[in-house]
XYZ file of C-alpha atoms in Angstrom:
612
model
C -150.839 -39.870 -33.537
C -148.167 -38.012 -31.815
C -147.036 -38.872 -28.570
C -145.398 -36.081 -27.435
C -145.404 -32.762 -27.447
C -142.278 -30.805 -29.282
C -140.596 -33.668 -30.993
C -137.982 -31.590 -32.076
C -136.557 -31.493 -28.062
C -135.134 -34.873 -29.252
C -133.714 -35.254 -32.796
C -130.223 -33.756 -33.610
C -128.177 -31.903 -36.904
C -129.455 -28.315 -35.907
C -127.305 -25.624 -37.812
C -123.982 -26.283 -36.095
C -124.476 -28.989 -33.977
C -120.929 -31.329 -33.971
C -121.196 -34.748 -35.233
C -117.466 -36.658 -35.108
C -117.296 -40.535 -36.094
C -117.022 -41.318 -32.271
C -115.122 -44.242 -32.716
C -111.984 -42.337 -33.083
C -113.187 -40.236 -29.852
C -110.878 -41.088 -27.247
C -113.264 -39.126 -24.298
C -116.426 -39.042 -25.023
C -118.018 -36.090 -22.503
C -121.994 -34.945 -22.669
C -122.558 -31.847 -21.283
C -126.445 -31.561 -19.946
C -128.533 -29.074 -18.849
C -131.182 -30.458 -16.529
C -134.233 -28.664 -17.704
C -136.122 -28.270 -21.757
C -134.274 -28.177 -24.744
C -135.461 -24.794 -25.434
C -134.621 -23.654 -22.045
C -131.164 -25.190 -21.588
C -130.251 -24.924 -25.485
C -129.100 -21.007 -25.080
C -127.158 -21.424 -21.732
C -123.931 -19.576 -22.766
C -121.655 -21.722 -20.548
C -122.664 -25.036 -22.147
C -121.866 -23.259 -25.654
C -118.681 -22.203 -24.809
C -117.728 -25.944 -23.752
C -119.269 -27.560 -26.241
C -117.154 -24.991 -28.488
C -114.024 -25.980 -26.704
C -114.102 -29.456 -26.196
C -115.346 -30.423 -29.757
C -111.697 -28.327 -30.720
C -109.700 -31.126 -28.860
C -109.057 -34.384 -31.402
C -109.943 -36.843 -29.312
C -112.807 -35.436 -27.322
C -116.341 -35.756 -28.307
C -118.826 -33.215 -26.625
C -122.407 -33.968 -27.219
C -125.580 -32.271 -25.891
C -128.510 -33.699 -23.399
C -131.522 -31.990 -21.652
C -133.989 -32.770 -19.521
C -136.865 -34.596 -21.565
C -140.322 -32.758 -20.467
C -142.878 -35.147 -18.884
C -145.075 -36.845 -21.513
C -141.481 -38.116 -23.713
C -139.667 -39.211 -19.831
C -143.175 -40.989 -19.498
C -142.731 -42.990 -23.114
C -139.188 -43.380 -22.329
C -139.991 -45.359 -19.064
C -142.803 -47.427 -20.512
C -140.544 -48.567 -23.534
C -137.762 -48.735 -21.170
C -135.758 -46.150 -23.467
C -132.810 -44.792 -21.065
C -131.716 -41.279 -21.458
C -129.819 -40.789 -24.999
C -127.581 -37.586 -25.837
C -128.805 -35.184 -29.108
C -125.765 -35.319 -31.349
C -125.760 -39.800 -31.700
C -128.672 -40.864 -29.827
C -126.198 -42.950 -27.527
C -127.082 -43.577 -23.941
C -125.529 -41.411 -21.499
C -124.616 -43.966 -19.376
C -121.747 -44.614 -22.160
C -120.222 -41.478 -22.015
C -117.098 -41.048 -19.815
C -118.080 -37.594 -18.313
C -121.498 -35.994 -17.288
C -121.291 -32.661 -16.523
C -124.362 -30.768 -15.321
C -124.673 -27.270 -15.017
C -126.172 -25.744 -11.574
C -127.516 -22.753 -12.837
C -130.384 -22.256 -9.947
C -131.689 -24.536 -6.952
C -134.987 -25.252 -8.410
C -133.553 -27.474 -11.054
C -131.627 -29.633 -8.669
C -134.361 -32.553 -8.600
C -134.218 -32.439 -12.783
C -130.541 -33.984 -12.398
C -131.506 -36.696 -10.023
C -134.335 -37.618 -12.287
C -132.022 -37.522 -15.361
C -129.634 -39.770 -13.686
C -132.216 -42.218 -12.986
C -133.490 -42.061 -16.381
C -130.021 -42.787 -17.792
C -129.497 -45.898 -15.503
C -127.006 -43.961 -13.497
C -126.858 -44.385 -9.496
C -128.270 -41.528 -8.309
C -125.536 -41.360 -5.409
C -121.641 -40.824 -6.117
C -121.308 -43.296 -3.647
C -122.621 -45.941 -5.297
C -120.707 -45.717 -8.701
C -117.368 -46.438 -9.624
C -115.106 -46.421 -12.532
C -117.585 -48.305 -14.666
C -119.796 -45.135 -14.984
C -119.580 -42.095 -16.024
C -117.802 -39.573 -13.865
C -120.648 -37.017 -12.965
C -119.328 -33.618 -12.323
C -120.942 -30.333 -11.832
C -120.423 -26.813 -12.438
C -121.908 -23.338 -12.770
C -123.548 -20.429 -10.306
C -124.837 -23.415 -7.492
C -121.401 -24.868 -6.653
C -120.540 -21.710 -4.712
C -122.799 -23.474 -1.830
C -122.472 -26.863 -3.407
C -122.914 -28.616 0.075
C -126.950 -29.810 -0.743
C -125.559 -31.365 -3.867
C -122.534 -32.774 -2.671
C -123.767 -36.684 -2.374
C -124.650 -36.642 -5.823
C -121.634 -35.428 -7.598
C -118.140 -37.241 -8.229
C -116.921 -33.559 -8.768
C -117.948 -30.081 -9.191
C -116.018 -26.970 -10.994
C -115.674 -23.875 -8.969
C -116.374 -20.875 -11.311
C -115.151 -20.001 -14.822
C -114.288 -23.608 -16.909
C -112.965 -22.518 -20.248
C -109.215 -22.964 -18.826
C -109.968 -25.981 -16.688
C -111.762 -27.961 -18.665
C -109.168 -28.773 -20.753
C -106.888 -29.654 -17.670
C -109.608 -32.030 -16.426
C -109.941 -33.792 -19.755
C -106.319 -34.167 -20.136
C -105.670 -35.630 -16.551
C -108.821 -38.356 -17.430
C -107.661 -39.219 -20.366
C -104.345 -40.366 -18.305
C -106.591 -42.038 -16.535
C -108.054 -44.069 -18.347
C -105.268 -45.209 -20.488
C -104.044 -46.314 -17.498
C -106.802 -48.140 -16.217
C -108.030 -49.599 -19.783
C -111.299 -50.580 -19.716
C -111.789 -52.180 -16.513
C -111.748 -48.724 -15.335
C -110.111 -49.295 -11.877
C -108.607 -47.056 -9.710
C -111.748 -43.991 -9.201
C -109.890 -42.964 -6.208
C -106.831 -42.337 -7.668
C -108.837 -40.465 -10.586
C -110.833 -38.280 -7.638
C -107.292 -37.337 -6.111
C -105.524 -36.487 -9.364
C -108.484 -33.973 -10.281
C -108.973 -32.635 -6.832
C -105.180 -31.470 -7.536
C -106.489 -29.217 -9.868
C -107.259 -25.602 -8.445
C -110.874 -24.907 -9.110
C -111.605 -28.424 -8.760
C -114.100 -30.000 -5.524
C -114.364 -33.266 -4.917
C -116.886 -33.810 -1.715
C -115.911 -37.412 -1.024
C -112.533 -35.828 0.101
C -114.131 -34.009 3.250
C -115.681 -34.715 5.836
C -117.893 -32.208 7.467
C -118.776 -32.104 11.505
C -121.590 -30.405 13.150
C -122.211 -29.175 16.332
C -125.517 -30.402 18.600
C -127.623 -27.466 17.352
C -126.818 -28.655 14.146
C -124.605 -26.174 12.749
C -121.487 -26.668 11.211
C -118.432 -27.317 13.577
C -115.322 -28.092 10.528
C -115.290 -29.102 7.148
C -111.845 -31.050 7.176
C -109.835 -31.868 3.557
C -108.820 -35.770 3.352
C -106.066 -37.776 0.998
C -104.089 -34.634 0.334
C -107.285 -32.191 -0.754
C -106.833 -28.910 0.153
C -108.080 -27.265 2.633
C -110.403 -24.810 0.403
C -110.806 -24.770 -3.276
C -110.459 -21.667 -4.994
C -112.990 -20.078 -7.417
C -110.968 -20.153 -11.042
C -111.203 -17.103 -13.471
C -110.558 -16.205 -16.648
C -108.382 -13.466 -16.463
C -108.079 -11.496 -20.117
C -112.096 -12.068 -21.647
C -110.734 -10.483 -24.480
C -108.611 -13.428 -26.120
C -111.143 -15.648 -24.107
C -113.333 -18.606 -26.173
C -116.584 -17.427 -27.274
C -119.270 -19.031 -29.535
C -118.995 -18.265 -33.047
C -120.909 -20.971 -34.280
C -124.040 -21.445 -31.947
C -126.289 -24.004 -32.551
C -129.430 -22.511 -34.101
C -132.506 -25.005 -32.816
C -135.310 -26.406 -34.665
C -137.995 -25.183 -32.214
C -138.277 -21.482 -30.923
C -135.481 -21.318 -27.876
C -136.053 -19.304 -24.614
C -133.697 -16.598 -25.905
C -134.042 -16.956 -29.474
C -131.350 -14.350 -30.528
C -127.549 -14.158 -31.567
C -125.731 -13.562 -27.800
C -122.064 -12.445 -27.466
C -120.902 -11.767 -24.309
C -119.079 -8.295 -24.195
C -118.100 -7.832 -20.547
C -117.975 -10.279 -17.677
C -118.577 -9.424 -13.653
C -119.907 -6.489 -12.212
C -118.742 -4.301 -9.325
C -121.839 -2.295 -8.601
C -122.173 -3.995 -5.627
C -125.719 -4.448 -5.116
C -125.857 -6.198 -1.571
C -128.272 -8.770 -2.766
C -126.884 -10.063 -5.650
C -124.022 -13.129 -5.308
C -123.648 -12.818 -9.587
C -121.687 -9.635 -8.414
C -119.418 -11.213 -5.999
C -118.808 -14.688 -7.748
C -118.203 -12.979 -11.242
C -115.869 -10.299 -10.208
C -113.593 -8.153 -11.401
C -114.682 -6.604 -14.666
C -113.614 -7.977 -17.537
C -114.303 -6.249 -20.879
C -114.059 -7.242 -24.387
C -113.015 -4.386 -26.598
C -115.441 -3.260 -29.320
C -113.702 -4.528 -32.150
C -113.385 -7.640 -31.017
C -117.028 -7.819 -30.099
C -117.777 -6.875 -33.450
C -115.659 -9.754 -35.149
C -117.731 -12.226 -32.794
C -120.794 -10.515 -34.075
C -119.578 -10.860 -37.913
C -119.271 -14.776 -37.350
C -121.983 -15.860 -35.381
C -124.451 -13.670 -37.769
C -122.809 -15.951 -40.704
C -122.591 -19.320 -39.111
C -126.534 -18.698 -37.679
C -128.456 -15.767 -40.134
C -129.892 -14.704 -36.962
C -131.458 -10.852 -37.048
C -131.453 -9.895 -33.327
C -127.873 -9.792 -31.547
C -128.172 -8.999 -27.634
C -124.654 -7.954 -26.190
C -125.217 -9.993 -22.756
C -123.343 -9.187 -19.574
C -124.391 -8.787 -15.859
C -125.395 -5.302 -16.840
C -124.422 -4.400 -20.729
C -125.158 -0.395 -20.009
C -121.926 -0.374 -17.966
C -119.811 -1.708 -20.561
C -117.668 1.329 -21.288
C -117.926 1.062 -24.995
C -121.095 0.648 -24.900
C -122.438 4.009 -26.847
C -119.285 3.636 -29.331
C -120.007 0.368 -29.607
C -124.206 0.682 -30.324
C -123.237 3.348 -32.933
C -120.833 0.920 -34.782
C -122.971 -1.577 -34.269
C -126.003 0.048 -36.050
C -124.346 1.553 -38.601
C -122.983 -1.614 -39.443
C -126.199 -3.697 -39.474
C -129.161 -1.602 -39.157
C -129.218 -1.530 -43.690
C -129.392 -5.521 -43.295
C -132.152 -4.986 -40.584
C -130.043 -6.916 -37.987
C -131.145 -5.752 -34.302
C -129.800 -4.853 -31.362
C -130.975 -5.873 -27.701
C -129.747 -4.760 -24.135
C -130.895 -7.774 -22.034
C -130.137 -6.380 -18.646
C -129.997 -2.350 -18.349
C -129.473 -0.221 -14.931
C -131.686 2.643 -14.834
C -128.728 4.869 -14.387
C -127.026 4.098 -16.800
C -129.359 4.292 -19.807
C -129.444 7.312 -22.234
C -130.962 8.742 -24.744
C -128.371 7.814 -26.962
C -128.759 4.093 -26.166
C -132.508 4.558 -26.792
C -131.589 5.557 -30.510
C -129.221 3.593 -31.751
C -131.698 0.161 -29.810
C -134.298 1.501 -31.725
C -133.245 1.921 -35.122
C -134.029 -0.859 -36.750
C -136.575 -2.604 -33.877
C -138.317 -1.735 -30.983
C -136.736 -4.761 -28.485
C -138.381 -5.109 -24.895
C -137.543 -2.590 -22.314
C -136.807 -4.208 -18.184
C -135.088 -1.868 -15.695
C -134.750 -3.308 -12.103
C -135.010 -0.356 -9.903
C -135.654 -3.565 -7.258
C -136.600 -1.311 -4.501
C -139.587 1.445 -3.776
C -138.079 3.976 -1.146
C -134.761 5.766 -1.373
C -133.954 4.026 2.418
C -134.656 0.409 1.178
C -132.415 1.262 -2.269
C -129.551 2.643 -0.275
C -129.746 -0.701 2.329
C -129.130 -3.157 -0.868
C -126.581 -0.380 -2.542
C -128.533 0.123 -5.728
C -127.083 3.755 -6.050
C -129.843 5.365 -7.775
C -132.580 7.592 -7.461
C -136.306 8.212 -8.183
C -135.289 10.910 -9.626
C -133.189 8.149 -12.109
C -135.828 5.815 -12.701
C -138.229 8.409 -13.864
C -135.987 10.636 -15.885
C -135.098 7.141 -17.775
C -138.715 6.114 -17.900
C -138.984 9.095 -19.669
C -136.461 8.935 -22.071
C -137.817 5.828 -22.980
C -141.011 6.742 -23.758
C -139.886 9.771 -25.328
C -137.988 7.267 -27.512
C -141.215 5.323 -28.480
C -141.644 2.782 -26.327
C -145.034 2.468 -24.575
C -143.994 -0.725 -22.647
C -142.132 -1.115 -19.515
C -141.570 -3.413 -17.410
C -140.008 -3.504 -14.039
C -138.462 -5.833 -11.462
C -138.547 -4.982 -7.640
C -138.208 -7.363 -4.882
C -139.916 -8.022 -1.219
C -138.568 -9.536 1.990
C -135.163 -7.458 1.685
C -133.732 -6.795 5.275
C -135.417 -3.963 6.777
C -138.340 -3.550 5.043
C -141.205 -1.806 6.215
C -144.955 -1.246 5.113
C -143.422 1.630 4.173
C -141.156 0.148 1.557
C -143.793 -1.930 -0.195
C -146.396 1.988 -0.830
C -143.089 3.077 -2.478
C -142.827 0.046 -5.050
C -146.695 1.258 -6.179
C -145.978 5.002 -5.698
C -142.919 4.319 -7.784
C -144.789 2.446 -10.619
C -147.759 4.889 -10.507
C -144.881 7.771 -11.100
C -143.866 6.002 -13.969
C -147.034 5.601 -15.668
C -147.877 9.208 -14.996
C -144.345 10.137 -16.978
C -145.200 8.038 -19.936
C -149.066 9.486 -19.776
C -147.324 13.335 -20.082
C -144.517 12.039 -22.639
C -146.735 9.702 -24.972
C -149.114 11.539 -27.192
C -152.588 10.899 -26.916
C -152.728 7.895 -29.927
C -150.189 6.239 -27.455
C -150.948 6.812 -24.544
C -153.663 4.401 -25.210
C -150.952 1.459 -25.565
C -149.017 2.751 -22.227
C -148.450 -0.543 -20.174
C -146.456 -0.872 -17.192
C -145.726 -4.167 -16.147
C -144.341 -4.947 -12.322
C -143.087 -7.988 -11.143
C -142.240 -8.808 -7.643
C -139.935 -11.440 -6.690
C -139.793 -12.770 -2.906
C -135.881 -12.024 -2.335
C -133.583 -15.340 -1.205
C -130.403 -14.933 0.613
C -127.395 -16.116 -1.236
C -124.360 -17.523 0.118
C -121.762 -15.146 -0.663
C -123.388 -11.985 -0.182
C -123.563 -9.394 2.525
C -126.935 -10.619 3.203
C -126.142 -14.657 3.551
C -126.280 -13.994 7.233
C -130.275 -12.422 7.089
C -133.150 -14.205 8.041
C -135.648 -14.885 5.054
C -139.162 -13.551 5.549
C -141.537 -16.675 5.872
C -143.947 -18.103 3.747
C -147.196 -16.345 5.772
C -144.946 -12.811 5.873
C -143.941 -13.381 1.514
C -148.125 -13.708 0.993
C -149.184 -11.541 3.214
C -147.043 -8.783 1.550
C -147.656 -9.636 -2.043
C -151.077 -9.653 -1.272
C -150.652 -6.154 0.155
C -149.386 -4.965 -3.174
C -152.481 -6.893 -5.536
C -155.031 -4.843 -3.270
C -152.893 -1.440 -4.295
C -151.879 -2.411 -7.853
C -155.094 -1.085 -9.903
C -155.311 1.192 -12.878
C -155.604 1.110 -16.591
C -151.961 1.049 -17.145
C -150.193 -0.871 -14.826
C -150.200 -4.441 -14.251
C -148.948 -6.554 -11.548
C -146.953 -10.133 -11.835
C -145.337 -12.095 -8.904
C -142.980 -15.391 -8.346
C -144.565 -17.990 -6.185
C -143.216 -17.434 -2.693
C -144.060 -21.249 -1.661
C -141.130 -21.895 -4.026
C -138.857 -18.922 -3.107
C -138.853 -20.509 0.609
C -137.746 -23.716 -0.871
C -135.127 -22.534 -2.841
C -134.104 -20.435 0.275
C -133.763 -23.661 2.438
C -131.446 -25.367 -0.396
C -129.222 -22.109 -1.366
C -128.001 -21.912 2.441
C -128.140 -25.346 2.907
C -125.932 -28.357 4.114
C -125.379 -31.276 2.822
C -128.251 -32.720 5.571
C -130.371 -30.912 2.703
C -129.374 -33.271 -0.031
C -131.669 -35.954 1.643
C -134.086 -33.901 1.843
C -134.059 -33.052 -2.072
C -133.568 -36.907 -2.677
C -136.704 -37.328 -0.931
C -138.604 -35.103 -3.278
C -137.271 -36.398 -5.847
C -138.550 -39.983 -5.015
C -141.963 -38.624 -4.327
C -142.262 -36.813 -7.670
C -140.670 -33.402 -7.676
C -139.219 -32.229 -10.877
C -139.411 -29.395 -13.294
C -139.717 -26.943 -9.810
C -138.956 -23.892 -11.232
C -142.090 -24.501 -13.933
C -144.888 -23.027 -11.746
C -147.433 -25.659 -12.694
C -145.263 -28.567 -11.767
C -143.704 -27.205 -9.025
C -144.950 -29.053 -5.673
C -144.545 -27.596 -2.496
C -146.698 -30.119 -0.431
C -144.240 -33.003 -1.397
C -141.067 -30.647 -0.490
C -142.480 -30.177 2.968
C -143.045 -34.016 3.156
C -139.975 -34.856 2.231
C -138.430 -32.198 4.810
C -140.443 -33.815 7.207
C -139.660 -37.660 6.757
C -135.874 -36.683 6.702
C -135.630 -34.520 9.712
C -134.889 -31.408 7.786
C -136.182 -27.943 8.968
C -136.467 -25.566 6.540
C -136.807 -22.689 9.029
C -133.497 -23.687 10.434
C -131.865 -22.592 6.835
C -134.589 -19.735 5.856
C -135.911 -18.666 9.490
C -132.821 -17.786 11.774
C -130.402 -14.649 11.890
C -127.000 -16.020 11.664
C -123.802 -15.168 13.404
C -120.402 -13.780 11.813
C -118.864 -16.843 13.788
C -120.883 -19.505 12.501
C -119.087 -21.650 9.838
C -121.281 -21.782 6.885
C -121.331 -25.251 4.712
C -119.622 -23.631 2.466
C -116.858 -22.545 4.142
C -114.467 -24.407 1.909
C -115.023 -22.636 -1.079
C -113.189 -19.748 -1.591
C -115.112 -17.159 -4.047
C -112.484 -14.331 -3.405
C -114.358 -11.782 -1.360
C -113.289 -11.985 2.054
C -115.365 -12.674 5.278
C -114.270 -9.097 6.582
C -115.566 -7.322 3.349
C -118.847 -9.489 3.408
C -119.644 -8.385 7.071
C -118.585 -5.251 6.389
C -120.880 -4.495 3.469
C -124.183 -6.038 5.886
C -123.261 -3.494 8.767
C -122.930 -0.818 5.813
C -126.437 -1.973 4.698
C -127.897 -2.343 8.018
C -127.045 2.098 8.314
C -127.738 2.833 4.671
C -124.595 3.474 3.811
C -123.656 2.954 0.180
C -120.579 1.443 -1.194
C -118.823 3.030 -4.623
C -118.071 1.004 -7.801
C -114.604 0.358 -7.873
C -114.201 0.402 -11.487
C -114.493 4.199 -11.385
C -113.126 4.968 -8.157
C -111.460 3.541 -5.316
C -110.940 0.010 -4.280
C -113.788 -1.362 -1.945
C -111.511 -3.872 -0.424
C -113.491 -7.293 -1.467
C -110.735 -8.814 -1.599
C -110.946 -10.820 -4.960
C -108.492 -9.081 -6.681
C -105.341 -9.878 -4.882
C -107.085 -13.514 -4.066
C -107.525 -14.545 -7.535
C -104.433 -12.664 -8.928
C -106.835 -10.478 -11.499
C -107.723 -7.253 -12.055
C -110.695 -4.832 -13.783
C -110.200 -4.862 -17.181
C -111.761 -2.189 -19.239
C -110.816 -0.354 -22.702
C -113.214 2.378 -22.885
C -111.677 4.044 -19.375
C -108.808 5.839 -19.362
């Protein structure tokens, strides 16, 4: 009988995977994702490392991911610790464990991993003996609720540093042999690195209402660590040899990345301040990635993934080429992420010559006040005309993202996501003809907003669980028709994710806490449980409202005032009081410099071939 469900979450030799006689393997690393197989499997920054490390002779990079409930259940009764993909070797043998922060509602998934691997949940309580645990991805730009539980974390873009940080542990350890003395030494030589964070080196004071006072640098760390960056995508590493897995993955597609950051400067969004500048890749290059990973995988879909692919400034050159090129051999091509500005007709073509691929446009607000407040720079008039193109194209399903709780809103705001939707279901009702019209479906989904640190907004005050409700349940009463059909995100876990993404590193106890009293798998709406979060705020003292519920002030130090993203404090503040009067900011990559700040911070520049 089997035990658990998907089996194939825990065997190894997919198409591509790296198996090296590890006994030669001088650093053995295992890079993990802390949620499914199928989830984690397509994450493009584990790829690329995997890619890069498994290049380097005496480095061994081998997979692990979170094993789903029924298998860590079997594991725990057979006393079966937690065992990477590629050699079925426990983790707690590797030299490095790197993690990937993608979002806050995974965080609990690492400290159950650890556990499961035999690992000391708290960096405190290893030493040399274990592996070093480091961190990396979108959740060390705050990584303050995290910070007890991490030897090191990586701030921004790794495919340069990596290779540093291998290379000064490798030193290391030759040195130290295999009694493995010496961590300290280890934790100062790697904090040298720029990019590099290493909490134990600071010490952070509050003030009596509990804010932060300092966060001061020990043993020679500096006194903020700055985001690294790659600085020419084009000659960067990308994954020409994914591995293709045995069970269907989340994004189940070829992927090549064609552009990197994006300087629309939505006031919500920290991707577009922690990825800046633009960085393109040109089209031929794109197309030699294609070429290889369609050989090394036999994939038929290839999305061209960036923040927002329609501003790539190749990109109708590029879809022609593209389609040409492939469409005979009935290879696809997908647009993950697409502003409603910047779509055309064109695009709709050339997507749709071979397959019909899902449609999303995030028009993310329902007035033309509320759009120009988060600086989404487009129109009704925008979303509608490229509704209709759409539909003019063939499609009969949309689907489209707004959020609630953004700063200002009004009763107001929330009739214009529904007047907006019913607009767009009209326009597909006049350009569908009456056979399809039948099939028209527009599908809305409504996220409760969370302020991120970085971002204009990381001084607002999130709405509260009672105000997220009430308002979604505003919108179910007016969502009603034939055509249209309404989806939202729990808010009871958008208020804990709020509490952790502005968070201190008080919060870390608190997210110990739920760990110990069963919280894991939080962004998986069935598991996720929001009674044992506010139990374990309460038995540690931790307010969520003091993180979610307050206004903050441009001279509070926030936790993570140490690390240095490249957009400056001014600019920040600047772009909230802009927002607060409506006022929208241009995209620099077509006209002038908006004075963020990252440019002349992290010595880089916007980097695009299809501008003159």
């Amino acid at each position: 009988m089997q035990q658990v469900e998907k089996p194939s979450r825990y065997i190894n030799h997919e198409l591509n995977s790296v198996h090296k006689e590890f006994t030669d393997v001088f650093v053995r690393v295992a890079l993990a994702y802390p949620d499914t197989y199928e989830v984690g499997l397509p994450n493009m920054g584990l790829q690329i490392l995997y890619e890069i490390l498994n290049t380097v002779d005496d480095v061994y990079a081998e997979r692990v991911y979170a094993p789903w409930l029924d298998m860590e259940a079997a594991m725990r009764e057979r006393d079966i610790a937690l065992f990477s993909l590629e050699t079925h070797s426990p983790i707690v043998d590797f030299d490095i464990l790197g993690f990937t922060l993608q979002h806050e509602l995974i965080y609990t998934n690492i400290l159950n991993m650890l556990d499961l691997a035999g690992i000391p949940v708290l960096s405190a309580e290893r030493d040399g003996r274990h592996p070093l645990v480091i961190a990396g991805g979108p959740g060390t730009v705050n990584p303050e609720p995290m910070s007890a539980f991490f030897d090191v974390m990586v701030i921004g873009e790794a495919e340069e540093l990596i290779v540093e940080f291998v290379n000064v542990y490798r030193m290391w350890k030759n040195k130290a042999g295999d009694a493995r003395t010496g961590k300290q030494e280890l934790l100062q030589r790697l904090a040298a690195i720029p990019g590099v964070y290493v909490p134990s080196l600071y010490t952070v004071d509050y003030r009596e209402d509990g804010t932060v006072a300092s966060v001061r640098p020990n043993d020679g760390a500096p006194a903020s660590v700055m985001r690294r960056v790659v600085k020419d995508l084009n000659t960067a590493k990308t994954p020409e040899r994914p591995i293709v897995p045995f069970i269907e993955a989340v994004h189940d597609r070829c992927q090549v990345e064609v552009m990197r950051g994006c300087t629309r400067g939505c006031r919500f969004c920290q991707a577009g301040i922690i990825y800046r500048p633009v960085r393109e890749r040109t089209k031929e290059t794109v197309a030699q990635h294609i070429d290889a990973v369609l050989d090394n995988t036999g994939y038929q879909e290839v999305s061209l993934s960036s923040l927002s692919t329609a501003d790539y400034s190749q990109i109708a050159d590029a879809l022609k080429d593209l389609s040409d090129r492939y469409g005979e051999d009935g290879v696809s091509i997908s647009l993950p992420s697409l502003r409603v500005d910047s779509f055309s007709v064109q695009l709709v073509k050339e997507i749709a010559k071979v397959k019909k691929t899902g449609l999303t446009f995030a028009p993310e607000a329902g007035t033309q006040r509320m759009r120009d407040v988060i600086n989404k720079n487009v129109t009704e008039e925008d979303i509608l005309n490229t509704a209709r193109k759409a539909f003019e194209g063939g499609w009969q399903r949309l689907k489209l993202y707004f959020m609630i709780g953004l700063p200002t809103e009004t009763e107001e705001d929330l009739e214009g996501i529904v007047d907006v939707a019913r607009k767009v279901v009209d326009t597909g009702l006049e350009a569908l003809d009456k056979q399809a019209r039948s099939r028209l479906q527009v599908v809305v989904s409504v996220s409760a907003f969370v302020p991120k640190a970085d971002t204009p907004f990381q001084w607002v005050r999130q709405n509260t669980l009672e105000e997220f409700e009430g308002k979604q349940e505003f919108l179910r009463r007016r969502f009603k028709g034939r055509h249209l059909s309404y989806k939202w995100h729990s808010a009871r876990s958008s208020v804990v994710e709020g509490a952790i993404a502005r968070g201190d590193r008080h919060v870390g106890t608190a997210i110990h806490r739920a760990w110990q009293l069963g919280c894991k798998f939080d962004a998986w709406t069935r598991e996720f449980n929001f009674n044992a979060w506010l139990q374990a705020f309460s038995e540690t003292g931790v307010d969520p409202a003091f993180y979610t519920g307050r206004e903050r002030s441009p001279e509070e130090t926030p936790p993570w005032q140490h690390i240095d993203a490249g957009a400056t404090k001014r600019f920040l503040w600047r772009e909230y009081e802009k927002a607060l009067a409506g006022k929208l900011t241009a995209d620099c990559r077509m006209g002038e410099c908006s004075a963020c700040g990252v440019c002349p911070a992290l010595d880089v520049e916007n980097m695009l071939f299809g501008v003159d």
